[in-house]
Every structure is written in C-alpha cells, then in structure tokens.
Amino acid sequence: MSGIVVHLPRGSGGAGGEPGGGAVTLRLGPGEVARFGRGSSTTPVELRLADEAISRLAGEIRVTDDHWRLTNHSTTQTYLVENPEGAGEYLRVSPRRAGAPIPFEFSRVVLPTRRGTNVSFQVFAPDHVYLDPPGAGGSWGASRTVTAYSLDETATYFLVLVALCEPWLRDQSPVAVPTTPQVVERLRGHATGGGLTARAVSSHIDYLADEKLRIGAAAAANEAGAGGCTGTAAAGDRRNGKRDAVVALALKFAVVREEHLALLPPRAEAGARGR
C-alpha cells in the first residue's frame, strides 16, 4: 500500500505554528502516526494548527493497510471529516473518540475555531483493495489482488485526467497536452468540476502523478536530464513534463478510454462559437 498523504494548506499554522505559516505535506505508511494540534515544547505535533481554540494535542491520524483512523483528543470539541468529492457527506468524530475509521478516499478534517473560519487539512487515503473474481481461489486464495492504478472514476482528479487525454481520445492529433488554463476552461459548466481554479487543477495533476500513477519521480528525472533550466523556466518544464507523463501512461495502459469522454461537459461547436 502507498499509505496516505496529509496536506495542511498555507496559512493554517504549518511547521512554525503561526497563522501565516507555510503549507505542510506529510506522507505516512501503514502503522505510522501523525499528531495534530497547537503543540508546544512539551507537546510535539507533526501538524501545528494556529488557533487558541485548538488543544495542544487535538488528535492523531493512524494509518492501516487499507484505510486510516482519526482519534479526537479534545474533551469538548467535535471534529468533522468531509468528503469533498461527494454530495455533502461527512462524519462527526466526537470528543475523546478513539480510532474512528474514515471511509473516504479524499477527506477534509475540519476543526472549529473562534475566528469565524475553521481550520482544516486534507487527507488522501490509500489505494483501494479489490477482491479476486469468483473462482480465482485455489492455494493462493488467501492473498489479495490490488490494482496497478487504483483510480476513482467519480473523483475530480479523474475528470481532470480525462480532460487532459481528450484530444487523443478524439483523434485530434494534438501537438501538445492541454495546458492547465485549457483544462479549467474545458471543465467550465461541469456540475462538480466547473468551479476548479488553475491551482486546484495543478494540485490534481500532482496527485495523479505522485500518488495514483506514480510517475512523478520518473518525470522529474527525465526533466533533470534535459538540463539548462533554472527558476521559473525549470518549474514550468517540470509541470509540462508531469502532464505529458500522466497522459502518456493513462493512454498507454487504457486507464482513460473513449467511453470516459461522457464525463466531460458538451463541447461548444466551432460554428456556435463563431456566431
């Protein structure tokens, strides 16, 4: 299993625990634990949350083989775990609740504060595990088969992937992978993806490359081999290389297929745009 990724956005506390702190990303494997809260010199935490209404040790995340659990150490506050990819689903984790299992692939953990805006961080769950088909038992029946690329076709990241692959699936012989602004424009008007920003699309591409399709390191190595780029130019090359690698792998192994085009909003006809 690939474990989980925990992301605390910029301004929520970060490593220094200040309100304007930088973003923090943690990768945890099975059996590992990350604690969160306001923290102190005597109460170390991996995720420091900057608000006086949050306990020094507010809770902890524990990773298992195929899911993760949330413990609420507060004696008074209830935490919410939201499913950003769903239709408003959420779980309440009551005070002193230990090891609540979280079923969502994407989760947003929300803690109440006194500032009018809550503090939250995101958790990206392990790959899904699927049963072997009937009749595939035998002497190896006790083992589990996992998919090479475990993607949720109802998730927003998959919608972004389909938009990136669309020109090839429509046999348009493209010269380049769609850019992030082009993906934002293509998804405009979609029920769940229509509000995506360029930053959100970039985050989904990073998640696809690094966690779901696991090509982030290979893409970075290829770009490093090209050499000659620094600063903003190098960052742009890395982004382009990552998008190219994601599309190439998704098409090569048929992770995205022609039937997935139905997930995208209808395309505006050229004549309609001209009128």
CSV table of C-alpha atoms in Angstrom, one decimal:
chain,number,residue,atom,x,y,z
A,1,MET,CA,0.0,0.0,0.0
A,2,SER,CA,1.2,3.5,-0.7
A,3,GLY,CA,0.0,5.0,2.6
A,4,ILE,CA,-1.7,8.4,2.9
A,5,VAL,CA,-0.8,12.0,2.1
A,6,VAL,CA,-1.8,14.7,4.6
A,7,HIS,CA,-1.7,18.3,3.4
A,8,LEU,CA,-2.1,21.3,5.6
A,9,PRO,CA,-2.6,24.4,3.4
A,10,ARG,CA,-0.7,27.6,3.8
A,11,GLY,CA,-1.9,30.0,6.5
A,12,SER,CA,-3.2,27.3,8.8
A,13,GLY,CA,-0.2,27.1,11.1
A,14,GLY,CA,2.3,25.0,9.2
A,15,ALA,CA,5.6,23.9,10.7
A,16,GLY,CA,6.1,27.0,12.7
A,17,GLY,CA,2.6,27.1,14.1
A,18,GLU,CA,2.0,30.8,13.1
A,19,PRO,CA,-1.2,31.9,11.4
A,20,GLY,CA,0.7,32.7,8.2
A,21,GLY,CA,2.8,29.5,8.2
A,22,GLY,CA,3.7,27.7,5.0
A,23,ALA,CA,2.0,24.6,3.7
A,24,VAL,CA,3.0,21.2,5.1
A,25,THR,CA,2.7,17.8,3.3
A,26,LEU,CA,3.3,14.5,5.2
A,27,ARG,CA,3.5,11.0,3.7
A,28,LEU,CA,2.6,8.2,6.1
A,29,GLY,CA,2.9,4.5,5.6
A,30,PRO,CA,0.9,1.7,7.3
A,31,GLY,CA,1.4,1.8,11.1
A,32,GLU,CA,2.6,5.4,11.2
A,33,VAL,CA,1.0,8.1,13.2
A,34,ALA,CA,0.8,11.9,12.8
A,35,ARG,CA,-0.4,14.1,15.6
A,36,PHE,CA,-2.1,17.5,15.1
A,37,GLY,CA,-2.9,20.4,17.4
A,38,ARG,CA,-1.5,23.7,18.6
A,39,GLY,CA,1.6,21.9,20.0
A,40,SER,CA,4.2,23.2,22.4
A,41,SER,CA,7.8,22.5,23.5
A,42,THR,CA,6.5,19.7,25.7
A,43,THR,CA,3.7,18.5,23.3
A,44,PRO,CA,5.3,18.0,19.9
A,45,VAL,CA,2.9,17.6,16.9
A,46,GLU,CA,3.6,16.9,13.2
A,47,LEU,CA,0.8,19.3,12.1
A,48,ARG,CA,0.7,22.6,14.1
A,49,LEU,CA,-2.6,24.4,13.9
A,50,ALA,CA,-2.7,28.1,14.8
A,51,ASP,CA,-5.8,28.9,16.8
A,52,GLU,CA,-6.2,29.3,20.6
A,53,ALA,CA,-9.4,27.2,20.5
A,54,ILE,CA,-7.5,24.1,19.4
A,55,SER,CA,-5.9,21.9,22.0
A,56,ARG,CA,-2.2,21.5,22.3
A,57,LEU,CA,-2.8,17.9,21.3
A,58,ALA,CA,-6.0,17.9,19.4
A,59,GLY,CA,-5.9,14.5,17.8
A,60,GLU,CA,-4.0,12.0,15.8
A,61,ILE,CA,-4.1,10.1,12.4
A,62,ARG,CA,-3.1,6.4,12.3
A,63,VAL,CA,-2.6,4.6,9.1
A,64,THR,CA,-3.6,1.0,8.5
A,65,ASP,CA,-3.1,-1.2,5.4
A,66,ASP,CA,-6.2,0.0,3.6
A,67,HIS,CA,-7.7,3.0,5.4
A,68,TRP,CA,-6.9,5.5,8.2
A,69,ARG,CA,-8.3,6.2,11.6
A,70,LEU,CA,-8.8,9.5,13.4
A,71,THR,CA,-8.6,10.0,17.2
A,72,ASN,CA,-10.1,13.1,18.8
A,73,HIS,CA,-8.2,14.0,22.0
A,74,SER,CA,-10.4,17.1,22.8
A,75,THR,CA,-12.7,16.8,25.7
A,76,THR,CA,-15.2,19.4,24.3
A,77,GLN,CA,-14.9,19.8,20.5
A,78,THR,CA,-16.4,17.6,17.8
A,79,TYR,CA,-14.4,17.4,14.6
A,80,LEU,CA,-15.9,16.9,11.1
A,81,VAL,CA,-14.5,14.8,8.3
A,82,GLU,CA,-15.9,15.9,5.0
A,83,ASN,CA,-15.9,14.2,1.6
A,84,PRO,CA,-15.0,17.0,-0.9
A,85,GLU,CA,-15.7,14.6,-3.8
A,86,GLY,CA,-19.1,13.6,-2.7
A,87,ALA,CA,-22.6,15.2,-2.3
A,88,GLY,CA,-22.0,16.7,1.1
A,89,GLU,CA,-21.2,13.5,3.0
A,90,TYR,CA,-19.4,14.0,6.3
A,91,LEU,CA,-18.6,12.2,9.6
A,92,ARG,CA,-18.7,13.6,13.1
A,93,VAL,CA,-15.8,12.5,15.4
A,94,SER,CA,-17.0,13.2,18.9
A,95,PRO,CA,-14.8,14.3,21.8
A,96,ARG,CA,-12.5,11.5,23.1
A,97,ARG,CA,-13.4,9.2,20.2
A,98,ALA,CA,-10.5,6.8,19.6
A,99,GLY,CA,-9.7,5.3,16.2
A,100,ALA,CA,-12.7,6.3,14.1
A,101,PRO,CA,-12.3,4.6,10.7
A,102,ILE,CA,-12.6,7.0,7.8
A,103,PRO,CA,-14.0,5.6,4.5
A,104,PHE,CA,-13.4,8.5,2.1
A,105,GLU,CA,-10.6,8.4,-0.5
A,106,PHE,CA,-10.4,12.2,-0.2
A,107,SER,CA,-11.1,13.8,3.2
A,108,ARG,CA,-11.1,17.2,4.7
A,109,VAL,CA,-10.7,17.3,8.5
A,110,VAL,CA,-12.3,20.4,10.0
A,111,LEU,CA,-11.7,21.8,13.5
A,112,PRO,CA,-13.9,24.6,14.9
A,113,THR,CA,-12.1,27.9,15.9
A,114,ARG,CA,-13.0,31.3,17.3
A,115,ARG,CA,-12.0,33.2,14.2
A,116,GLY,CA,-15.2,32.7,12.1
A,117,THR,CA,-13.3,30.5,9.7
A,118,ASN,CA,-12.5,26.9,10.6
A,119,VAL,CA,-9.0,25.3,10.4
A,120,SER,CA,-8.8,22.3,8.1
A,121,PHE,CA,-6.4,19.9,6.4
A,122,GLN,CA,-6.8,17.3,3.7
A,123,VAL,CA,-6.1,13.6,3.8
A,124,PHE,CA,-5.6,11.5,0.7
A,125,ALA,CA,-6.3,7.8,1.5
A,126,PRO,CA,-4.6,4.6,0.5
A,127,ASP,CA,-5.3,2.8,-2.8
A,128,HIS,CA,-8.5,0.7,-2.8
A,129,VAL,CA,-8.2,-3.1,-2.5
A,130,TYR,CA,-10.4,-5.3,-4.6
A,131,LEU,CA,-11.4,-9.0,-4.2
A,132,ASP,CA,-10.3,-11.6,-6.7
A,133,PRO,CA,-13.0,-12.6,-9.1
A,134,PRO,CA,-15.1,-15.8,-8.2
A,135,GLY,CA,-13.2,-19.0,-8.9
A,136,ALA,CA,-9.8,-17.4,-8.6
A,137,GLY,CA,-9.1,-19.1,-5.3
A,138,GLY,CA,-7.0,-22.2,-5.0
A,139,SER,CA,-3.9,-22.4,-3.0
A,140,TRP,CA,-3.4,-18.7,-3.4
A,141,GLY,CA,-6.9,-17.7,-2.4
A,142,ALA,CA,-5.9,-16.1,0.9
A,143,SER,CA,-3.9,-13.4,-0.8
A,144,ARG,CA,-5.4,-10.1,-2.1
A,145,THR,CA,-5.0,-8.7,-5.5
A,146,VAL,CA,-4.6,-4.9,-5.8
A,147,THR,CA,-5.0,-2.9,-9.0
A,148,ALA,CA,-1.9,-1.3,-10.5
A,149,TYR,CA,-3.6,2.0,-10.9
A,150,SER,CA,-6.5,2.5,-8.4
A,151,LEU,CA,-8.5,5.5,-9.6
A,152,ASP,CA,-12.0,6.6,-8.6
A,153,GLU,CA,-13.8,7.5,-11.8
A,154,THR,CA,-16.3,9.7,-9.9
A,155,ALA,CA,-13.4,11.8,-8.4
A,156,THR,CA,-12.5,15.2,-9.6
A,157,TYR,CA,-8.9,14.2,-10.3
A,158,PHE,CA,-10.2,11.6,-12.8
A,159,LEU,CA,-12.2,14.3,-14.5
A,160,VAL,CA,-9.0,16.4,-14.9
A,161,LEU,CA,-7.3,13.3,-16.3
A,162,VAL,CA,-10.0,12.8,-18.9
A,163,ALA,CA,-9.8,16.4,-20.0
A,164,LEU,CA,-6.0,16.1,-20.4
A,165,CYS,CA,-6.4,12.9,-22.6
A,166,GLU,CA,-9.4,14.2,-24.6
A,167,PRO,CA,-7.6,15.3,-27.7
A,168,TRP,CA,-6.0,11.9,-28.2
A,169,LEU,CA,-9.3,10.1,-27.5
A,170,ARG,CA,-11.0,12.2,-30.1
A,171,ASP,CA,-8.2,11.6,-32.7
A,172,GLN,CA,-7.4,15.2,-33.0
A,173,SER,CA,-3.6,14.6,-33.4
A,174,PRO,CA,-2.6,17.2,-30.9
A,175,VAL,CA,0.9,18.7,-30.8
A,176,ALA,CA,0.8,19.3,-27.0
A,177,VAL,CA,-1.0,18.2,-23.9
A,178,PRO,CA,-3.8,20.7,-22.9
A,179,THR,CA,-2.4,23.4,-20.5
A,180,THR,CA,-3.8,24.0,-17.1
A,181,PRO,CA,-5.9,27.0,-18.2
A,182,GLN,CA,-7.2,25.0,-21.1
A,183,VAL,CA,-8.4,22.3,-18.7
A,184,VAL,CA,-10.1,24.9,-16.5
A,185,GLU,CA,-11.9,26.3,-19.5
A,186,ARG,CA,-12.8,22.8,-20.8
A,187,LEU,CA,-14.5,21.9,-17.5
A,188,ARG,CA,-16.3,25.1,-17.1
A,189,GLY,CA,-20.0,24.4,-16.6
A,190,HIS,CA,-19.5,20.9,-15.2
A,191,ALA,CA,-21.6,20.1,-12.2
A,192,THR,CA,-18.6,19.4,-9.9
A,193,GLY,CA,-15.6,20.5,-11.9
A,194,GLY,CA,-16.9,23.8,-13.2
A,195,GLY,CA,-15.6,25.7,-10.2
A,196,LEU,CA,-12.0,24.5,-10.4
A,197,THR,CA,-9.2,27.0,-10.4
A,198,ALA,CA,-5.8,26.7,-12.1
A,199,ARG,CA,-4.2,26.0,-8.7
A,200,ALA,CA,-6.8,23.2,-8.0
A,201,VAL,CA,-6.2,21.6,-11.4
A,202,SER,CA,-2.4,21.7,-10.8
A,203,SER,CA,-2.9,20.0,-7.4
A,204,HIS,CA,-5.0,17.2,-9.0
A,205,ILE,CA,-2.3,16.7,-11.6
A,206,ASP,CA,0.4,16.5,-8.9
A,207,TYR,CA,-1.8,13.9,-7.0
A,208,LEU,CA,-2.2,11.9,-10.2
A,209,ALA,CA,1.5,11.9,-11.0
A,210,ASP,CA,2.9,11.4,-7.5
A,211,GLU,CA,0.3,9.1,-5.8
A,212,LYS,CA,-2.1,7.5,-8.2
A,213,LEU,CA,0.0,6.8,-11.3
A,214,ARG,CA,3.3,7.2,-9.5
A,215,ILE,CA,5.3,8.8,-12.3
A,216,GLY,CA,6.4,11.9,-10.5
A,217,ALA,CA,9.9,10.8,-9.8
A,218,ALA,CA,10.5,9.4,-13.3
A,219,ALA,CA,9.2,12.6,-14.9
A,220,ALA,CA,11.4,14.7,-12.7
A,221,ALA,CA,14.5,12.6,-13.6
A,222,ASN,CA,13.8,13.0,-17.3
A,223,GLU,CA,13.5,16.8,-16.9
A,224,ALA,CA,16.7,16.9,-14.9
A,225,GLY,CA,18.4,15.0,-17.6
A,226,ALA,CA,17.4,17.7,-20.1
A,227,GLY,CA,19.3,20.3,-18.1
A,228,GLY,CA,19.7,24.0,-18.8
A,229,CYS,CA,16.6,25.3,-17.0
A,230,THR,CA,16.5,27.3,-13.7
A,231,GLY,CA,14.0,29.2,-11.7
A,232,THR,CA,10.6,29.8,-13.2
A,233,ALA,CA,11.5,28.2,-16.5
A,234,ALA,CA,12.5,25.0,-14.7
A,235,ALA,CA,9.3,25.0,-12.7
A,236,GLY,CA,7.3,25.3,-15.9
A,237,ASP,CA,9.3,22.5,-17.6
A,238,ARG,CA,8.6,20.2,-14.6
A,239,ARG,CA,4.9,21.0,-14.8
A,240,ASN,CA,4.8,20.3,-18.5
A,241,GLY,CA,6.8,17.1,-18.1
A,242,LYS,CA,4.5,15.9,-15.4
A,243,ARG,CA,1.4,16.5,-17.5
A,244,ASP,CA,3.0,14.8,-20.5
A,245,ALA,CA,3.9,11.7,-18.4
A,246,VAL,CA,0.4,11.4,-16.8
A,247,VAL,CA,-1.3,11.5,-20.2
A,248,ALA,CA,1.2,9.1,-21.8
A,249,LEU,CA,0.8,6.5,-19.1
A,250,ALA,CA,-3.0,6.8,-18.9
A,251,LEU,CA,-3.4,6.3,-22.6
A,252,LYS,CA,-0.8,3.5,-22.8
A,253,PHE,CA,-2.5,1.3,-20.2
A,254,ALA,CA,-6.1,2.4,-21.1
A,255,VAL,CA,-6.6,3.9,-17.7
A,256,VAL,CA,-8.7,6.5,-19.6
A,257,ARG,CA,-10.8,5.3,-22.6
A,258,GLU,CA,-13.2,6.7,-25.1
A,259,GLU,CA,-16.3,6.0,-23.0
A,260,HIS,CA,-14.9,8.3,-20.3
A,261,LEU,CA,-15.4,11.3,-22.6
A,262,ALA,CA,-19.1,11.2,-21.5
A,263,LEU,CA,-17.9,12.6,-18.1
A,264,LEU,CA,-16.9,15.9,-19.7
A,265,PRO,CA,-19.4,18.7,-20.4
A,266,PRO,CA,-20.6,19.0,-24.0
A,267,ARG,CA,-18.2,20.8,-26.3
A,268,ALA,CA,-19.2,24.0,-27.9
A,269,GLU,CA,-19.3,23.6,-31.7
A,270,ALA,CA,-17.0,25.8,-33.8
A,271,GLY,CA,-19.9,27.3,-35.7
A,272,ALA,CA,-21.7,28.2,-32.4
A,273,ARG,CA,-18.6,29.9,-31.1
A,274,GLY,CA,-18.3,31.9,-34.4
A,275,ARG,CA,-21.9,33.1,-34.1
